[in-house]
Amino acid sequence: MMPGAVDAPVAPPPYAGPETDVLVVGAGPTGLMMANQLQRRGIRTLLIDRHAGPSRETRALGVQARTLEIYAHLGVVHRALEWGKPGNGADIWADGRRLARVPLGQAGAGVTPYPYILILGQDDNERILGDRLRELGNDVRWSTELVAIEQSTDGVVATLREPDGHTRVVHAKYVAGCDGAHSAVRHLNGIQFPGAPYEHVFFVADVEATGSMVADDVNVYLWRAGFHLFFPMRGVDHWRLVGIVPAALRDRKDLSFDDVAPSVKGVAGIGLSIGSCSWFSTYRIHHRAASRFRAGRCFVLGDAAHIHSPVGAQGMNTGLQDAYNLAWKLALVVAGKADTALIDTYAAERMPVAQALLRSTDEGFKFIVSDSAFAGLMRTQIVARVAGFAMMFRRVQLAAFRTVSQTGIHYRKSPLSDGTLPDDAPQSGDRFPWLKLVLDNGGAVEDLFATLDDMRFHLLAFGQPLPIGLPDFGALLATHEVPAGGANDAALDRARIPRPSFYLVRPDGYVGLCGSTLDADSVTSYFAETLHMR
Ligand SMILES: Cc1cc2nc3c(=O)[nH]c(=O)nc-3n(C[C@H](O)[C@H](O)[C@H](O)COP(=O)(O)OP(=O)(O)OC[C@H]3O[C@@H](n4cnc5c(N)ncnc54)[C@H](O)[C@@H]3O)c2cc1C
């Protein structure tokens, strides 16, 4: 498949009218997640993409645990698990020898129901999200490009170029710019995108190959000036190969897989036999972050807001979580249930995540591509062995897993995070931990990630009754007085949840408010003053 190839055009859904609540620009993973989350919350959503149909390029490959947790709430995790392959481990090779094996299959045991990284191509992720959106009664309007935007205090007038070449005007209350690295929403709002390109050029190839690679593991071949990664894909001997184009070939415009194959064979050793290559693409990566994530009624998310090296398989996942962060807030504002101050917290929470990601992927990338002899020696002789050894320790394994899986991301400094508990307890701004508890006296143990839905807030009271006088928040809040005893005590001790305590969990699974003694006033004032609910 050539870069840019797409499925046969799909008949576009009819416009609901010249007006919509949210115009989502771009039907990559970020836009599809955004449209799904808005649609299930009953928000009128128009999702457009300038391409003629879904992309069939694999591109991003690693689906992190935090994304799978969101997929579970969306009702699509079974499909992702059916189509993907859990990465069991990483084998690190240098100079024809296997230096270390890092077990990954259970790295996050106890942290999440999905304690691994799932290998599933971006095209499959997009297909899963697109199918779900159709089930929810919406679809992408393909061959439709955003070309102009005019903002006023009460809405956005967007000019779209239609499949027949004509332009059409749509009035939207808000615009979600999920339109990738060259984002029109970002440009049209004059949002800067500072950063720089790297000199290195990546290549990606889908190949049938046999060789020293350990089946079902990620195989990392380190060489003095770079690396080659083999990711196991669905099917027999099917690998996704990612690597650095040798410096001498960097400026060639017409590269094919045959040009880079000799360098791959040189590194992956004798015995590597490549049967066929079904997709080959090169790309130069940049590290950039938008100077603002919001301009009036327009937002930027995903690659439109931040791009970085693919080290750590974070790109697609970060975009999906941008959308998950913004969607519930925007839905409340559009429905008239919260003031617009709530949506300011999207940038306040997601910009620090993007900036930290840029820093860590930049450091990691520079190290793995540094041409210096010292870095080459470190990479091929020292680091692999040290990493392999360190990862034998559970504490190191867990810390690494929390970072890479994005389950460790927190919003402790967010304006939405309020309340205190002892330092070793989960804090406001943390992702509420994965727990199995008895919620009803005498009832069965429940998996809280399955029981606590993501369409409302959940107030959990531990070691104390729910307070009298809690206002009725209707469908917005569910309350749970968690009984003490046996299995619950042990699970809460493991998670370092003190008693008495309480946690108010946001729809996206993060703790908004927490504390020791629960009273109706603090919950009421959190909803009114911190969340700006009406
Ligand atoms: C070759 C390649 C390999 C990659 N490999 C990896 C990897 O291994 N790991 C990783 O984490 N990441 C990888 N990435 C990056 C990853 O693909 C992105 O992070 C991810 O696609 C971001 O998703 P998105 O939805 O934010 O943007 P995109 O996927 O770029 O989607 C944006 C969409 O917006 C549409 N659009 C743009 N402008 C307009 C407009 N004006 N009007 C209407 N529609 C518009 C586009 O057609 C596109 O469909 C790779 C990228 C490339 C190019």
mmCIF file of N, CA and C in Angstrom, residues 101-174:
data_model
loop_
_atom_site.group_PDB
_atom_site.id
_atom_site.type_symbol
_atom_site.label_atom_id
_atom_site.label_comp_id
_atom_site.label_asym_id
_atom_site.label_seq_id
_atom_site.Cartn_x
_atom_site.Cartn_y
_atom_site.Cartn_z
ATOM 1 N N ARG A 101 16.505 -9.456 27.701
ATOM 2 C CA ARG A 101 15.056 -9.542 27.414
ATOM 3 C C ARG A 101 14.319 -8.862 28.550
ATOM 4 N N VAL A 102 13.471 -7.888 28.183
ATOM 5 C CA VAL A 102 12.697 -7.168 29.183
ATOM 6 C C VAL A 102 11.279 -7.714 29.125
ATOM 7 N N PRO A 103 10.819 -8.407 30.197
ATOM 8 C CA PRO A 103 9.446 -8.932 30.142
ATOM 9 C C PRO A 103 8.437 -7.789 30.238
ATOM 10 N N LEU A 104 7.445 -7.797 29.373
ATOM 11 C CA LEU A 104 6.468 -6.699 29.359
ATOM 12 C C LEU A 104 5.043 -7.179 29.578
ATOM 13 N N GLY A 105 4.814 -8.482 29.361
ATOM 14 C CA GLY A 105 3.445 -8.999 29.322
ATOM 15 C C GLY A 105 2.626 -8.705 30.574
ATOM 16 N N GLN A 106 3.290 -8.706 31.760
ATOM 17 C CA GLN A 106 2.565 -8.468 33.019
ATOM 18 C C GLN A 106 3.155 -7.273 33.760
ATOM 19 N N ALA A 107 3.822 -6.381 33.006
ATOM 20 C CA ALA A 107 4.546 -5.275 33.645
ATOM 21 C C ALA A 107 3.629 -4.444 34.533
ATOM 22 N N GLY A 108 2.365 -4.295 34.134
ATOM 23 C CA GLY A 108 1.463 -3.430 34.898
ATOM 24 C C GLY A 108 0.451 -4.223 35.712
ATOM 25 N N ALA A 109 0.802 -5.465 36.086
ATOM 26 C CA ALA A 109 -0.148 -6.294 36.860
ATOM 27 C C ALA A 109 -0.560 -5.560 38.128
ATOM 28 N N GLY A 110 -1.864 -5.511 38.375
ATOM 29 C CA GLY A 110 -2.384 -4.842 39.572
ATOM 30 C C GLY A 110 -2.695 -3.370 39.355
ATOM 31 N N VAL A 111 -2.110 -2.781 38.284
ATOM 32 C CA VAL A 111 -2.317 -1.349 38.035
ATOM 33 C C VAL A 111 -3.538 -1.132 37.151
ATOM 34 N N THR A 112 -3.756 -2.061 36.263
ATOM 35 C CA THR A 112 -4.767 -1.898 35.221
ATOM 36 C C THR A 112 -5.213 -3.275 34.745
ATOM 37 N N PRO A 113 -6.427 -3.383 34.219
ATOM 38 C CA PRO A 113 -6.825 -4.676 33.647
ATOM 39 C C PRO A 113 -5.991 -5.034 32.409
ATOM 40 N N TYR A 114 -5.217 -4.079 31.863
ATOM 41 C CA TYR A 114 -4.459 -4.297 30.611
ATOM 42 C C TYR A 114 -2.977 -4.044 30.897
ATOM 43 N N PRO A 115 -2.289 -5.016 31.528
ATOM 44 C CA PRO A 115 -0.952 -4.723 32.072
ATOM 45 C C PRO A 115 0.185 -4.762 31.052
ATOM 46 N N TYR A 116 -0.091 -4.479 29.776
ATOM 47 C CA TYR A 116 0.918 -4.606 28.707
ATOM 48 C C TYR A 116 0.708 -3.464 27.718
ATOM 49 N N ILE A 117 1.532 -3.439 26.681
ATOM 50 C CA ILE A 117 1.264 -2.531 25.562
ATOM 51 C C ILE A 117 0.652 -3.393 24.456
ATOM 52 N N LEU A 118 -0.437 -2.942 23.880
ATOM 53 C CA LEU A 118 -1.101 -3.732 22.831
ATOM 54 C C LEU A 118 -0.586 -3.259 21.470
ATOM 55 N N ILE A 119 -0.174 -4.215 20.658
ATOM 56 C CA ILE A 119 0.314 -3.840 19.334
ATOM 57 C C ILE A 119 -0.847 -3.941 18.344
ATOM 58 N N LEU A 120 -1.281 -2.799 17.911
ATOM 59 C CA LEU A 120 -2.457 -2.701 17.023
ATOM 60 C C LEU A 120 -2.292 -1.431 16.196
ATOM 61 N N GLY A 121 -2.273 -1.595 14.898
ATOM 62 C CA GLY A 121 -1.993 -0.476 13.999
ATOM 63 C C GLY A 121 -3.024 0.646 14.096
ATOM 64 N N GLN A 122 -2.559 1.827 13.754
ATOM 65 C CA GLN A 122 -3.432 3.009 13.801
ATOM 66 C C GLN A 122 -4.645 2.834 12.893
ATOM 67 N N ASP A 123 -4.454 2.177 11.744
ATOM 68 C CA ASP A 123 -5.585 1.974 10.826
ATOM 69 C C ASP A 123 -6.676 1.139 11.497
ATOM 70 N N ASP A 124 -6.258 0.105 12.246
ATOM 71 C CA ASP A 124 -7.247 -0.719 12.956
ATOM 72 C C ASP A 124 -7.928 0.077 14.069
ATOM 73 N N ASN A 125 -7.142 0.901 14.770
ATOM 74 C CA ASN A 125 -7.736 1.754 15.812
ATOM 75 C C ASN A 125 -8.789 2.680 15.207
ATOM 76 N N GLU A 126 -8.458 3.242 14.049
ATOM 77 C CA GLU A 126 -9.405 4.159 13.402
ATOM 78 C C GLU A 126 -10.657 3.402 12.945
ATOM 79 N N ARG A 127 -10.459 2.163 12.474
ATOM 80 C CA ARG A 127 -11.618 1.376 12.024
ATOM 81 C C ARG A 127 -12.533 1.083 13.214
ATOM 82 N N ILE A 128 -11.936 0.722 14.345
ATOM 83 C CA ILE A 128 -12.727 0.410 15.551
ATOM 84 C C ILE A 128 -13.513 1.648 15.996
ATOM 85 N N LEU A 129 -12.841 2.796 16.009
ATOM 86 C CA LEU A 129 -13.511 4.025 16.475
ATOM 87 C C LEU A 129 -14.568 4.474 15.466
ATOM 88 N N GLY A 130 -14.284 4.293 14.184
ATOM 89 C CA GLY A 130 -15.254 4.672 13.141
ATOM 90 C C GLY A 130 -16.500 3.800 13.210
ATOM 91 N N ASP A 131 -16.294 2.484 13.422
ATOM 92 C CA ASP A 131 -17.439 1.562 13.534
ATOM 93 C C ASP A 131 -18.321 1.959 14.723
ATOM 94 N N ARG A 132 -17.660 2.298 15.831
ATOM 95 C CA ARG A 132 -18.419 2.651 17.045
ATOM 96 C C ARG A 132 -19.228 3.929 16.807
ATOM 97 N N LEU A 133 -18.604 4.869 16.095
ATOM 98 C CA LEU A 133 -19.301 6.130 15.835
ATOM 99 C C LEU A 133 -20.553 5.877 14.987
ATOM 100 N N ARG A 134 -20.437 4.972 14.014
ATOM 101 C CA ARG A 134 -21.609 4.638 13.191
ATOM 102 C C ARG A 134 -22.684 3.968 14.037
ATOM 103 N N GLU A 135 -22.256 3.085 14.947
ATOM 104 C CA GLU A 135 -23.244 2.450 15.846
ATOM 105 C C GLU A 135 -23.975 3.497 16.686
ATOM 106 N N LEU A 136 -23.266 4.565 17.007
ATOM 107 C CA LEU A 136 -23.881 5.620 17.828
ATOM 108 C C LEU A 136 -24.719 6.586 16.980
ATOM 109 N N GLY A 137 -24.716 6.364 15.658
ATOM 110 C CA GLY A 137 -25.590 7.155 14.794
ATOM 111 C C GLY A 137 -24.945 8.351 14.128
ATOM 112 N N ASN A 138 -23.627 8.384 14.038
ATOM 113 C CA ASN A 138 -22.955 9.477 13.336
ATOM 114 C C ASN A 138 -21.920 8.857 12.398
ATOM 115 N N ASP A 139 -21.293 9.663 11.587
ATOM 116 C CA ASP A 139 -20.265 9.145 10.676
ATOM 117 C C ASP A 139 -19.381 10.298 10.232
ATOM 118 N N VAL A 140 -18.276 9.953 9.598
ATOM 119 C CA VAL A 140 -17.378 10.987 9.077
ATOM 120 C C VAL A 140 -17.946 11.529 7.774
ATOM 121 N N ARG A 141 -17.855 12.832 7.586
ATOM 122 C CA ARG A 141 -18.166 13.394 6.278
ATOM 123 C C ARG A 141 -16.823 13.594 5.564
ATOM 124 N N TRP A 142 -16.516 12.658 4.646
ATOM 125 C CA TRP A 142 -15.223 12.652 3.949
ATOM 126 C C TRP A 142 -15.181 13.703 2.853
ATOM 127 N N SER A 143 -14.015 13.918 2.293
ATOM 128 C CA SER A 143 -13.785 14.868 1.180
ATOM 129 C C SER A 143 -14.335 16.243 1.507
ATOM 130 N N THR A 144 -14.270 16.615 2.766
ATOM 131 C CA THR A 144 -14.792 17.910 3.209
ATOM 132 C C THR A 144 -13.701 18.607 4.016
ATOM 133 N N GLU A 145 -13.265 19.765 3.519
ATOM 134 C CA GLU A 145 -12.098 20.417 4.105
ATOM 135 C C GLU A 145 -12.465 21.750 4.744
ATOM 136 N N LEU A 146 -11.955 21.982 5.925
ATOM 137 C CA LEU A 146 -12.136 23.304 6.549
ATOM 138 C C LEU A 146 -11.199 24.284 5.848
ATOM 139 N N VAL A 147 -11.744 25.403 5.336
ATOM 140 C CA VAL A 147 -10.875 26.374 4.654
ATOM 141 C C VAL A 147 -10.871 27.752 5.320
ATOM 142 N N ALA A 148 -11.888 28.064 6.110
ATOM 143 C CA ALA A 148 -11.892 29.382 6.768
ATOM 144 C C ALA A 148 -12.692 29.321 8.055
ATOM 145 N N ILE A 149 -12.340 30.233 8.959
ATOM 146 C CA ILE A 149 -13.025 30.301 10.251
ATOM 147 C C ILE A 149 -13.225 31.754 10.622
ATOM 148 N N GLU A 150 -14.402 32.061 11.115
ATOM 149 C CA GLU A 150 -14.653 33.399 11.648
ATOM 150 C C GLU A 150 -15.307 33.209 13.010
ATOM 151 N N GLN A 151 -14.712 33.803 14.042
ATOM 152 C CA GLN A 151 -15.264 33.613 15.392
ATOM 153 C C GLN A 151 -16.042 34.832 15.834
ATOM 154 N N SER A 152 -17.147 34.601 16.537
ATOM 155 C CA SER A 152 -17.843 35.698 17.200
ATOM 156 C C SER A 152 -18.057 35.274 18.652
ATOM 157 N N THR A 153 -18.696 36.131 19.444
ATOM 158 C CA THR A 153 -18.843 35.779 20.856
ATOM 159 C C THR A 153 -19.776 34.579 21.043
ATOM 160 N N ASP A 154 -20.718 34.391 20.109
ATOM 161 C CA ASP A 154 -21.643 33.280 20.347
ATOM 162 C C ASP A 154 -21.459 32.099 19.404
ATOM 163 N N GLY A 155 -20.400 32.075 18.623
ATOM 164 C CA GLY A 155 -20.198 30.900 17.780
ATOM 165 C C GLY A 155 -19.065 31.070 16.781
ATOM 166 N N VAL A 156 -18.941 30.044 15.930
ATOM 167 C CA VAL A 156 -17.896 30.037 14.909
ATOM 168 C C VAL A 156 -18.575 29.798 13.567
ATOM 169 N N VAL A 157 -18.198 30.613 12.577
ATOM 170 C CA VAL A 157 -18.694 30.379 11.224
ATOM 171 C C VAL A 157 -17.554 29.713 10.457
ATOM 172 N N ALA A 158 -17.783 28.466 10.059
ATOM 173 C CA ALA A 158 -16.719 27.703 9.395
ATOM 174 C C ALA A 158 -17.069 27.516 7.926
ATOM 175 N N THR A 159 -16.109 27.776 7.051
ATOM 176 C CA THR A 159 -16.330 27.538 5.627
ATOM 177 C C THR A 159 -15.684 26.212 5.248
ATOM 178 N N LEU A 160 -16.506 25.337 4.654
ATOM 179 C CA LEU A 160 -16.040 23.996 4.297
ATOM 180 C C LEU A 160 -16.045 23.844 2.783
ATOM 181 N N ARG A 161 -14.972 23.230 2.245
ATOM 182 C CA ARG A 161 -15.003 22.881 0.817
ATOM 183 C C ARG A 161 -15.560 21.472 0.717
ATOM 184 N N GLU A 162 -16.643 21.346 -0.059
ATOM 185 C CA GLU A 162 -17.417 20.108 -0.146
ATOM 186 C C GLU A 162 -16.831 19.155 -1.192
ATOM 187 N N PRO A 163 -17.284 17.890 -1.207
ATOM 188 C CA PRO A 163 -16.760 16.930 -2.191
ATOM 189 C C PRO A 163 -16.903 17.419 -3.635
ATOM 190 N N ASP A 164 -17.929 18.207 -3.938
ATOM 191 C CA ASP A 164 -18.108 18.673 -5.318
ATOM 192 C C ASP A 164 -17.311 19.950 -5.606
ATOM 193 N N GLY A 165 -16.511 20.417 -4.669
ATOM 194 C CA GLY A 165 -15.668 21.596 -4.885
ATOM 195 C C GLY A 165 -16.306 22.902 -4.440
ATOM 196 N N HIS A 166 -17.615 22.872 -4.176
ATOM 197 C CA HIS A 166 -18.291 24.083 -3.706
ATOM 198 C C HIS A 166 -17.979 24.327 -2.236
ATOM 199 N N THR A 167 -18.146 25.580 -1.823
ATOM 200 C CA THR A 167 -17.964 25.836 -0.392
ATOM 201 C C THR A 167 -19.331 25.983 0.273
ATOM 202 N N ARG A 168 -19.324 25.733 1.558
ATOM 203 C CA ARG A 168 -20.559 25.761 2.329
ATOM 204 C C ARG A 168 -20.236 26.292 3.722
ATOM 205 N N VAL A 169 -21.178 27.017 4.288
ATOM 206 C CA VAL A 169 -20.925 27.614 5.603
ATOM 207 C C VAL A 169 -21.670 26.829 6.682
ATOM 208 N N VAL A 170 -20.976 26.534 7.775
ATOM 209 C CA VAL A 170 -21.597 25.845 8.914
ATOM 210 C C VAL A 170 -21.397 26.692 10.168
ATOM 211 N N HIS A 171 -22.439 26.822 10.941
ATOM 212 C CA HIS A 171 -22.346 27.550 12.218
ATOM 213 C C HIS A 171 -22.163 26.525 13.329
ATOM 214 N N ALA A 172 -21.111 26.691 14.092
ATOM 215 C CA ALA A 172 -20.854 25.754 15.202
ATOM 216 C C ALA A 172 -20.661 26.554 16.483
ATOM 217 N N LYS A 173 -21.030 25.914 17.590
ATOM 218 C CA LYS A 173 -20.760 26.602 18.865
ATOM 219 C C LYS A 173 -19.273 26.517 19.196
ATOM 220 N N TYR A 174 -18.670 25.367 18.868
ATOM 221 C CA TYR A 174 -17.238 25.176 19.136
ATOM 222 C C TYR A 174 -16.609 24.376 17.993
#
